[in-house]
Amino acid sequence: MGKYIINQETSKIELHFDKSEYMGLSDDLKREIKSNFLWSRTAGAWVSRSTKNHYWALQVAQKLGLEDGGKIGERLSFAEELERKAEKAEAKAERMEEHAANAEKRAENLQAELNRYRGDTAFFTQPIIAGHSGSQTFARHRERIFERYRKGFDEYRKSEYFRSRAETARQTASMAQLKNPVYLHNRIKECKATIAKLEKNIIAYEERLHKIENGEIIKGYDEEVIPAERYETAIQETLEKMEYEIDKLAYLENKLDEIGGNRFSKDNIKPGYIVGMRRWGRCEILSAGPVNVTFKILDGGAAGGCLTEPYAAIVEIIEAKEPEVKKIANPYQVGDILTMHYAMDT
């Protein structure tokens, strides 16, 4: 029928087959394709919505009976991926701003005619005489002007919508999150967890492959015998995923170093310290754990609230003071005999 390929540059699966073949598919298969793929005029193919887990996309390709066309392109580094994302976001922002400007111009044109009648009280107050043809013609003319004026407001709303879309795209293009230590800390944490999971998967695949090579038969949930090639492929794919995550981790750690790195930790932050927290301002540290701090907000509308965030959220130490430890005097002497009894005892 056709073929499916893995585009390493976009990290997506592409389905390549003729339109006539698509038209001959059942409605159920068409729905599955539209659910998991989007049509791309640029690629001239159905492109998967997924970028990492292609399980369902591959299931659709197999149902269609497509041949494995292999891989094309080269995988982008994480830095190149972000750069391309920023370029696309910038282009999108420009398109949205153009849409906003066009909508605003349409709104002005739709409302221009009525605006010309501002100050003409007769135009707005002239009564409509039933059965009078001239009066009825004027009424229809005035109503058309009013209707265009109302449509003008719809165009102004569209303009505002497009401008908000443009602003969102500009924020994406600026990659401002790469200057936020909390964001970088959380992404680094996620990367390390993903790498650990991938390492665990590789060990499991290698153990099963070793068993097969020693003559043991391994079956899947459907009782089908799993060949060694499946685990070899899984190991190779997992290694590629790990390579991507390691590249991503190095990039994020470099970005964190560029903005000062991890300045604070359990070693220099103690309970009782008054610190400046990103987003929350002046706060008192309640507890300092290995990774996170729990703090009480001291100022603003959220004053009194207690939250937990990573050390990266600390901007500065305002006052390095620890709570005083109250000493309790022991009222007893060595050799005193103590007794215990209930209040009801006599």
Short mmCIF file of C-alpha atoms in Angstrom, two decimals:
data_model
loop_
_atom_site.label_atom_id
_atom_site.label_comp_id
_atom_site.label_asym_id
_atom_site.label_seq_id
_atom_site.Cartn_x
_atom_site.Cartn_y
_atom_site.Cartn_z
CA MET A 1 0.00 0.00 0.00
CA GLY A 2 2.76 2.41 0.91
CA LYS A 3 5.33 2.89 3.65
CA TYR A 4 5.93 4.57 6.97
CA ILE A 5 9.19 6.24 7.92
CA ILE A 6 10.69 7.69 11.09
CA ASN A 7 11.88 11.25 10.57
CA GLN A 8 14.69 11.65 13.10
CA GLU A 9 14.89 15.39 12.53
CA THR A 10 11.30 15.96 13.64
CA SER A 11 11.05 12.85 15.91
CA LYS A 12 7.79 11.96 14.14
CA ILE A 13 6.42 9.07 12.09
CA GLU A 14 5.22 9.79 8.56
CA LEU A 15 2.68 7.71 6.62
CA HIS A 16 3.20 7.81 2.84
CA PHE A 17 0.46 6.40 0.59
CA ASP A 18 -1.79 7.58 -2.23
CA LYS A 19 -4.98 9.58 -1.72
CA SER A 20 -6.93 6.94 -3.66
CA GLU A 21 -5.80 4.35 -1.11
CA TYR A 22 -6.92 6.61 1.73
CA MET A 23 -10.35 7.08 0.15
CA GLY A 24 -10.75 3.28 0.04
CA LEU A 25 -10.17 2.87 3.79
CA SER A 26 -12.96 2.15 6.25
CA ASP A 27 -14.34 4.97 8.36
CA ASP A 28 -12.83 3.38 11.50
CA LEU A 29 -9.32 3.41 10.00
CA LYS A 30 -9.75 7.00 8.82
CA ARG A 31 -10.75 8.01 12.36
CA GLU A 32 -7.68 6.25 13.79
CA ILE A 33 -5.41 8.05 11.34
CA LYS A 34 -6.92 11.46 12.16
CA SER A 35 -6.70 10.67 15.86
CA ASN A 36 -2.97 9.89 15.77
CA PHE A 37 -1.74 11.90 12.77
CA LEU A 38 -2.05 15.33 11.13
CA TRP A 39 -1.86 15.92 7.40
CA SER A 40 1.24 17.90 6.38
CA ARG A 41 1.34 19.56 2.99
CA THR A 42 5.06 20.19 3.41
CA ALA A 43 5.86 16.50 3.96
CA GLY A 44 3.07 15.30 1.66
CA ALA A 45 2.21 12.72 4.30
CA TRP A 46 0.31 12.03 7.50
CA VAL A 47 2.64 13.10 10.36
CA SER A 48 2.25 11.64 13.86
CA ARG A 49 1.08 13.82 16.70
CA SER A 50 3.44 11.92 19.01
CA THR A 51 7.15 12.75 19.22
CA LYS A 52 8.38 10.22 21.79
CA ASN A 53 5.99 7.35 22.42
CA HIS A 54 4.97 6.12 18.97
CA TYR A 55 3.16 2.98 20.11
CA TRP A 56 -0.28 3.95 18.79
CA ALA A 57 1.12 5.55 15.65
CA LEU A 58 2.96 2.32 14.82
CA GLN A 59 -0.19 0.33 15.53
CA VAL A 60 -2.03 2.38 12.91
CA ALA A 61 0.80 1.88 10.40
CA GLN A 62 0.63 -1.89 10.92
CA LYS A 63 -3.15 -1.94 10.55
CA LEU A 64 -2.75 -0.14 7.23
CA GLY A 65 -0.25 -2.77 6.10
CA LEU A 66 2.46 -0.17 5.41
CA GLU A 67 6.04 -1.27 4.87
CA ASP A 68 8.81 -0.11 7.19
CA GLY A 69 10.62 2.57 5.20
CA GLY A 70 13.34 2.98 7.82
CA LYS A 71 14.66 6.29 9.11
CA ILE A 72 15.46 9.58 7.40
CA GLY A 73 17.24 12.73 8.51
CA GLU A 74 19.52 13.28 11.48
CA ARG A 75 18.42 13.77 15.04
CA LEU A 76 18.76 17.35 16.22
CA SER A 77 20.62 18.15 19.40
CA PHE A 78 18.51 19.52 22.23
CA ALA A 79 19.95 23.00 21.63
CA GLU A 80 19.09 22.82 17.91
CA GLU A 81 15.60 21.58 18.80
CA LEU A 82 15.00 24.58 21.06
CA GLU A 83 16.38 26.95 18.45
CA ARG A 84 14.01 25.58 15.82
CA LYS A 85 11.12 25.79 18.27
CA ALA A 86 11.98 29.44 18.95
CA GLU A 87 12.13 30.20 15.21
CA LYS A 88 8.71 28.63 14.67
CA ALA A 89 7.28 30.54 17.63
CA GLU A 90 8.69 33.82 16.29
CA ALA A 91 7.18 33.15 12.85
CA LYS A 92 3.87 32.30 14.50
CA ALA A 93 3.95 35.52 16.52
CA GLU A 94 4.43 37.51 13.34
CA ARG A 95 1.49 35.73 11.68
CA MET A 96 -0.75 36.35 14.70
CA GLU A 97 0.19 40.04 14.77
CA GLU A 98 -0.63 40.30 11.08
CA HIS A 99 -4.01 38.61 11.68
CA ALA A 100 -4.62 41.04 14.56
CA ALA A 101 -3.81 44.06 12.42
CA ASN A 102 -6.09 42.84 9.60
CA ALA A 103 -8.95 42.17 12.02
CA GLU A 104 -8.55 45.64 13.52
CA LYS A 105 -8.61 47.19 10.05
CA ARG A 106 -11.78 45.24 9.17
CA ALA A 107 -13.36 46.44 12.40
CA GLU A 108 -12.55 50.07 11.60
CA ASN A 109 -13.99 49.72 8.10
CA LEU A 110 -17.19 48.08 9.39
CA GLN A 111 -17.76 50.80 11.98
CA ALA A 112 -16.61 53.76 9.85
CA GLU A 113 -20.01 54.42 8.26
CA LEU A 114 -21.88 54.69 11.55
CA ASN A 115 -19.08 56.81 13.05
CA ARG A 116 -19.65 59.35 10.29
CA TYR A 117 -23.17 59.89 11.65
CA ARG A 118 -21.89 60.83 15.13
CA GLY A 119 -23.60 64.06 16.12
CA ASP A 120 -26.43 63.56 13.61
CA THR A 121 -29.27 63.10 16.10
CA ALA A 122 -31.88 62.77 13.36
CA PHE A 123 -30.20 59.67 11.95
CA PHE A 124 -30.54 57.84 15.26
CA THR A 125 -33.93 59.20 16.37
CA GLN A 126 -35.87 59.45 13.11
CA PRO A 127 -39.11 57.44 13.58
CA ILE A 128 -40.08 54.75 11.10
CA ILE A 129 -43.53 55.25 9.53
CA ALA A 130 -45.37 52.03 8.82
CA GLY A 131 -46.41 51.67 5.17
CA HIS A 132 -44.23 54.55 4.02
CA SER A 133 -41.80 53.17 1.40
CA GLY A 134 -39.15 55.86 1.88
CA SER A 135 -39.24 55.42 5.66
CA GLN A 136 -38.99 51.64 5.33
CA THR A 137 -36.02 51.96 2.96
CA PHE A 138 -34.26 54.22 5.45
CA ALA A 139 -35.00 51.76 8.25
CA ARG A 140 -33.38 48.88 6.33
CA HIS A 141 -30.40 51.08 5.46
CA ARG A 142 -29.92 52.12 9.08
CA GLU A 143 -30.25 48.53 10.31
CA ARG A 144 -27.55 47.39 7.85
CA ILE A 145 -25.24 50.09 9.21
CA PHE A 146 -25.99 48.97 12.79
CA GLU A 147 -25.34 45.33 11.85
CA ARG A 148 -21.96 46.19 10.32
CA TYR A 149 -21.13 48.16 13.46
CA ARG A 150 -21.92 45.10 15.63
CA LYS A 151 -19.75 42.91 13.37
CA GLY A 152 -16.99 45.43 13.91
CA PHE A 153 -16.94 44.52 17.61
CA ASP A 154 -16.53 40.84 16.66
CA GLU A 155 -13.49 41.79 14.57
CA TYR A 156 -12.05 43.80 17.47
CA ARG A 157 -12.43 40.71 19.69
CA LYS A 158 -10.64 38.65 17.05
CA SER A 159 -7.87 41.23 17.02
CA GLU A 160 -7.46 40.96 20.79
CA TYR A 161 -7.43 37.15 20.53
CA PHE A 162 -4.72 37.17 17.85
CA ARG A 163 -2.63 39.63 19.85
CA SER A 164 -2.80 37.37 22.92
CA ARG A 165 -1.73 34.43 20.74
CA ALA A 166 1.15 36.53 19.43
CA GLU A 167 2.23 37.40 22.98
CA THR A 168 2.21 33.73 23.98
CA ALA A 169 4.31 32.86 20.93
CA ARG A 170 6.75 35.68 21.73
CA GLN A 171 7.22 34.29 25.23
CA THR A 172 7.98 30.88 23.76
CA ALA A 173 10.43 32.39 21.27
CA SER A 174 12.27 34.32 24.01
CA MET A 175 12.97 31.07 25.92
CA ALA A 176 12.72 33.08 29.15
CA GLN A 177 12.26 29.85 31.14
CA LEU A 178 15.94 29.06 30.53
CA LYS A 179 16.79 31.95 32.86
CA ASN A 180 14.54 30.65 35.62
CA PRO A 181 16.56 28.51 38.09
CA VAL A 182 13.44 26.76 39.42
CA TYR A 183 12.40 25.71 35.90
CA LEU A 184 15.93 24.47 35.15
CA HIS A 185 16.13 22.62 38.48
CA ASN A 186 12.85 20.79 37.80
CA ARG A 187 13.80 19.89 34.21
CA ILE A 188 17.21 18.61 35.34
CA LYS A 189 15.51 16.51 38.00
CA GLU A 190 13.14 15.06 35.37
CA CYS A 191 16.06 14.30 33.03
CA LYS A 192 17.96 12.42 35.70
CA ALA A 193 14.86 10.39 36.58
CA THR A 194 14.27 9.55 32.90
CA ILE A 195 17.90 8.50 32.40
CA ALA A 196 17.73 6.24 35.47
CA LYS A 197 14.54 4.63 34.13
CA LEU A 198 16.07 4.07 30.69
CA GLU A 199 19.16 2.49 32.26
CA LYS A 200 16.90 0.15 34.21
CA ASN A 201 15.03 -0.79 31.01
CA ILE A 202 18.27 -1.56 29.18
CA ILE A 203 19.41 -3.85 31.99
CA ALA A 204 16.07 -5.69 31.84
CA TYR A 205 16.27 -6.08 28.04
CA GLU A 206 19.86 -7.35 28.24
CA GLU A 207 18.92 -9.90 30.91
CA ARG A 208 16.07 -11.26 28.75
CA LEU A 209 18.27 -11.30 25.66
CA HIS A 210 20.89 -13.27 27.60
CA LYS A 211 18.23 -15.81 28.61
CA ILE A 212 17.12 -16.26 24.99
CA GLU A 213 20.73 -16.71 23.85
CA ASN A 214 21.04 -19.49 26.46
CA GLY A 215 18.04 -21.34 25.06
CA GLU A 216 15.27 -20.04 27.33
CA ILE A 217 11.91 -19.24 25.69
CA ILE A 218 10.26 -15.97 26.68
CA LYS A 219 6.62 -15.31 25.84
CA GLY A 220 4.59 -12.13 25.79
CA TYR A 221 1.16 -11.47 27.31
CA ASP A 222 -0.44 -13.04 24.25
CA GLU A 223 1.64 -16.21 24.74
CA GLU A 224 3.58 -15.40 21.57
CA VAL A 225 7.28 -16.28 21.63
CA ILE A 226 9.41 -13.12 21.71
CA PRO A 227 12.43 -13.29 19.36
CA ALA A 228 15.86 -11.99 20.31
CA GLU A 229 15.63 -9.34 17.56
CA ARG A 230 12.83 -7.56 19.42
CA TYR A 231 15.02 -7.03 22.48
CA GLU A 232 17.99 -6.00 20.32
CA THR A 233 15.80 -3.36 18.66
CA ALA A 234 14.46 -2.23 22.06
CA ILE A 235 18.00 -1.83 23.41
CA GLN A 236 19.05 0.24 20.38
CA GLU A 237 15.98 2.49 20.61
CA THR A 238 16.44 2.95 24.36
CA LEU A 239 20.11 3.87 23.88
CA GLU A 240 19.05 6.54 21.36
CA LYS A 241 16.53 7.93 23.85
CA MET A 242 19.20 7.95 26.56
CA GLU A 243 21.61 9.79 24.27
CA TYR A 244 18.96 12.47 23.74
CA GLU A 245 18.27 12.81 27.48
CA ILE A 246 22.00 13.04 28.31
CA ASP A 247 22.39 15.77 25.69
CA LYS A 248 19.37 17.58 27.15
CA LEU A 249 20.73 17.23 30.70
CA ALA A 250 24.10 18.70 29.74
CA TYR A 251 22.41 21.63 28.00
CA LEU A 252 20.18 22.41 30.99
CA GLU A 253 23.04 22.13 33.47
CA ASN A 254 25.10 24.54 31.35
CA LYS A 255 22.19 27.00 31.32
CA LEU A 256 21.92 26.72 35.11
CA ASP A 257 25.66 27.40 35.45
CA GLU A 258 25.31 30.46 33.21
CA ILE A 259 22.86 32.09 35.65
CA GLY A 260 24.92 31.28 38.75
CA GLY A 261 24.21 27.60 39.37
CA ASN A 262 22.93 26.21 42.67
CA ARG A 263 23.93 28.97 45.08
CA PHE A 264 21.98 27.67 48.04
CA SER A 265 21.70 24.29 49.75
CA LYS A 266 21.24 22.68 53.13
CA ASP A 267 24.80 23.76 53.95
CA ASN A 268 24.10 27.51 53.88
CA ILE A 269 20.33 27.69 54.53
CA LYS A 270 19.05 27.01 58.04
CA PRO A 271 15.63 27.11 59.72
CA GLY A 272 14.93 30.62 60.96
CA TYR A 273 16.72 32.37 58.10
CA ILE A 274 14.84 35.19 56.39
CA VAL A 275 15.30 34.85 52.64
CA GLY A 276 13.98 36.34 49.43
CA MET A 277 12.01 33.73 47.47
CA ARG A 278 11.27 34.00 43.77
CA ARG A 279 7.58 34.97 43.36
CA TRP A 280 6.94 35.18 47.13
CA GLY A 281 9.36 37.85 48.37
CA ARG A 282 10.44 37.87 52.01
CA CYS A 283 9.99 34.46 53.68
CA GLU A 284 11.11 32.62 56.81
CA ILE A 285 12.68 29.18 56.41
CA LEU A 286 10.84 26.60 58.52
CA SER A 287 12.81 23.50 57.51
CA ALA A 288 15.72 22.75 55.16
CA GLY A 289 15.79 19.30 53.60
CA PRO A 290 18.26 17.67 51.19
CA VAL A 291 16.44 19.03 48.09
CA ASN A 292 13.66 21.43 49.16
CA VAL A 293 12.94 24.08 51.76
CA THR A 294 9.66 24.73 53.54
CA PHE A 295 9.01 28.40 54.23
CA LYS A 296 6.42 30.84 55.55
CA ILE A 297 5.50 33.88 53.45
CA LEU A 298 5.90 37.07 55.49
CA ASP A 299 4.51 39.82 53.25
CA GLY A 300 1.67 40.48 50.81
CA GLY A 301 -1.74 38.92 50.40
CA ALA A 302 -0.34 35.40 50.86
CA ALA A 303 1.36 36.27 54.17
CA GLY A 304 1.19 33.39 56.64
CA GLY A 305 1.01 30.72 53.95
CA CYS A 306 3.51 27.88 54.02
CA LEU A 307 4.97 26.31 50.87
CA THR A 308 7.74 23.95 49.80
CA GLU A 309 10.05 24.66 46.87
CA PRO A 310 13.58 23.71 45.74
CA TYR A 311 16.61 25.70 46.90
CA ALA A 312 16.79 27.20 43.40
CA ALA A 313 13.76 29.35 44.29
CA ILE A 314 15.84 31.27 46.85
CA VAL A 315 17.08 34.58 45.46
CA GLU A 316 19.03 35.90 48.46
CA ILE A 317 19.60 35.57 52.19
CA ILE A 318 18.13 38.64 53.88
CA GLU A 319 18.89 37.73 57.50
CA ALA A 320 20.89 34.72 58.65
CA LYS A 321 19.42 34.07 62.05
CA GLU A 322 18.50 30.78 63.66
CA PRO A 323 15.70 30.40 66.21
CA GLU A 324 16.80 30.59 69.81
CA VAL A 325 16.74 27.31 71.69
CA LYS A 326 14.98 27.82 75.01
CA LYS A 327 16.78 26.21 77.95
CA ILE A 328 14.51 24.59 80.51
CA ALA A 329 15.85 24.49 84.05
CA ASN A 330 15.64 21.09 85.73
CA PRO A 331 13.76 21.57 89.05
CA TYR A 332 14.87 18.20 90.42
CA GLN A 333 18.03 17.12 92.22
CA VAL A 334 19.89 13.83 92.15
CA GLY A 335 18.33 11.50 94.70
CA ASP A 336 14.81 13.02 94.58
CA ILE A 337 12.04 10.39 94.67
CA LEU A 338 9.22 11.01 92.19
CA THR A 339 5.76 9.46 92.32
CA MET A 340 2.89 9.42 89.81
CA HIS A 341 -0.82 9.24 90.57
CA TYR A 342 -4.14 10.07 88.92
CA ALA A 343 -6.05 13.20 89.89
CA MET A 344 -8.90 11.05 91.23
CA ASP A 345 -6.60 9.24 93.67
CA THR A 346 -6.83 10.28 97.29
#
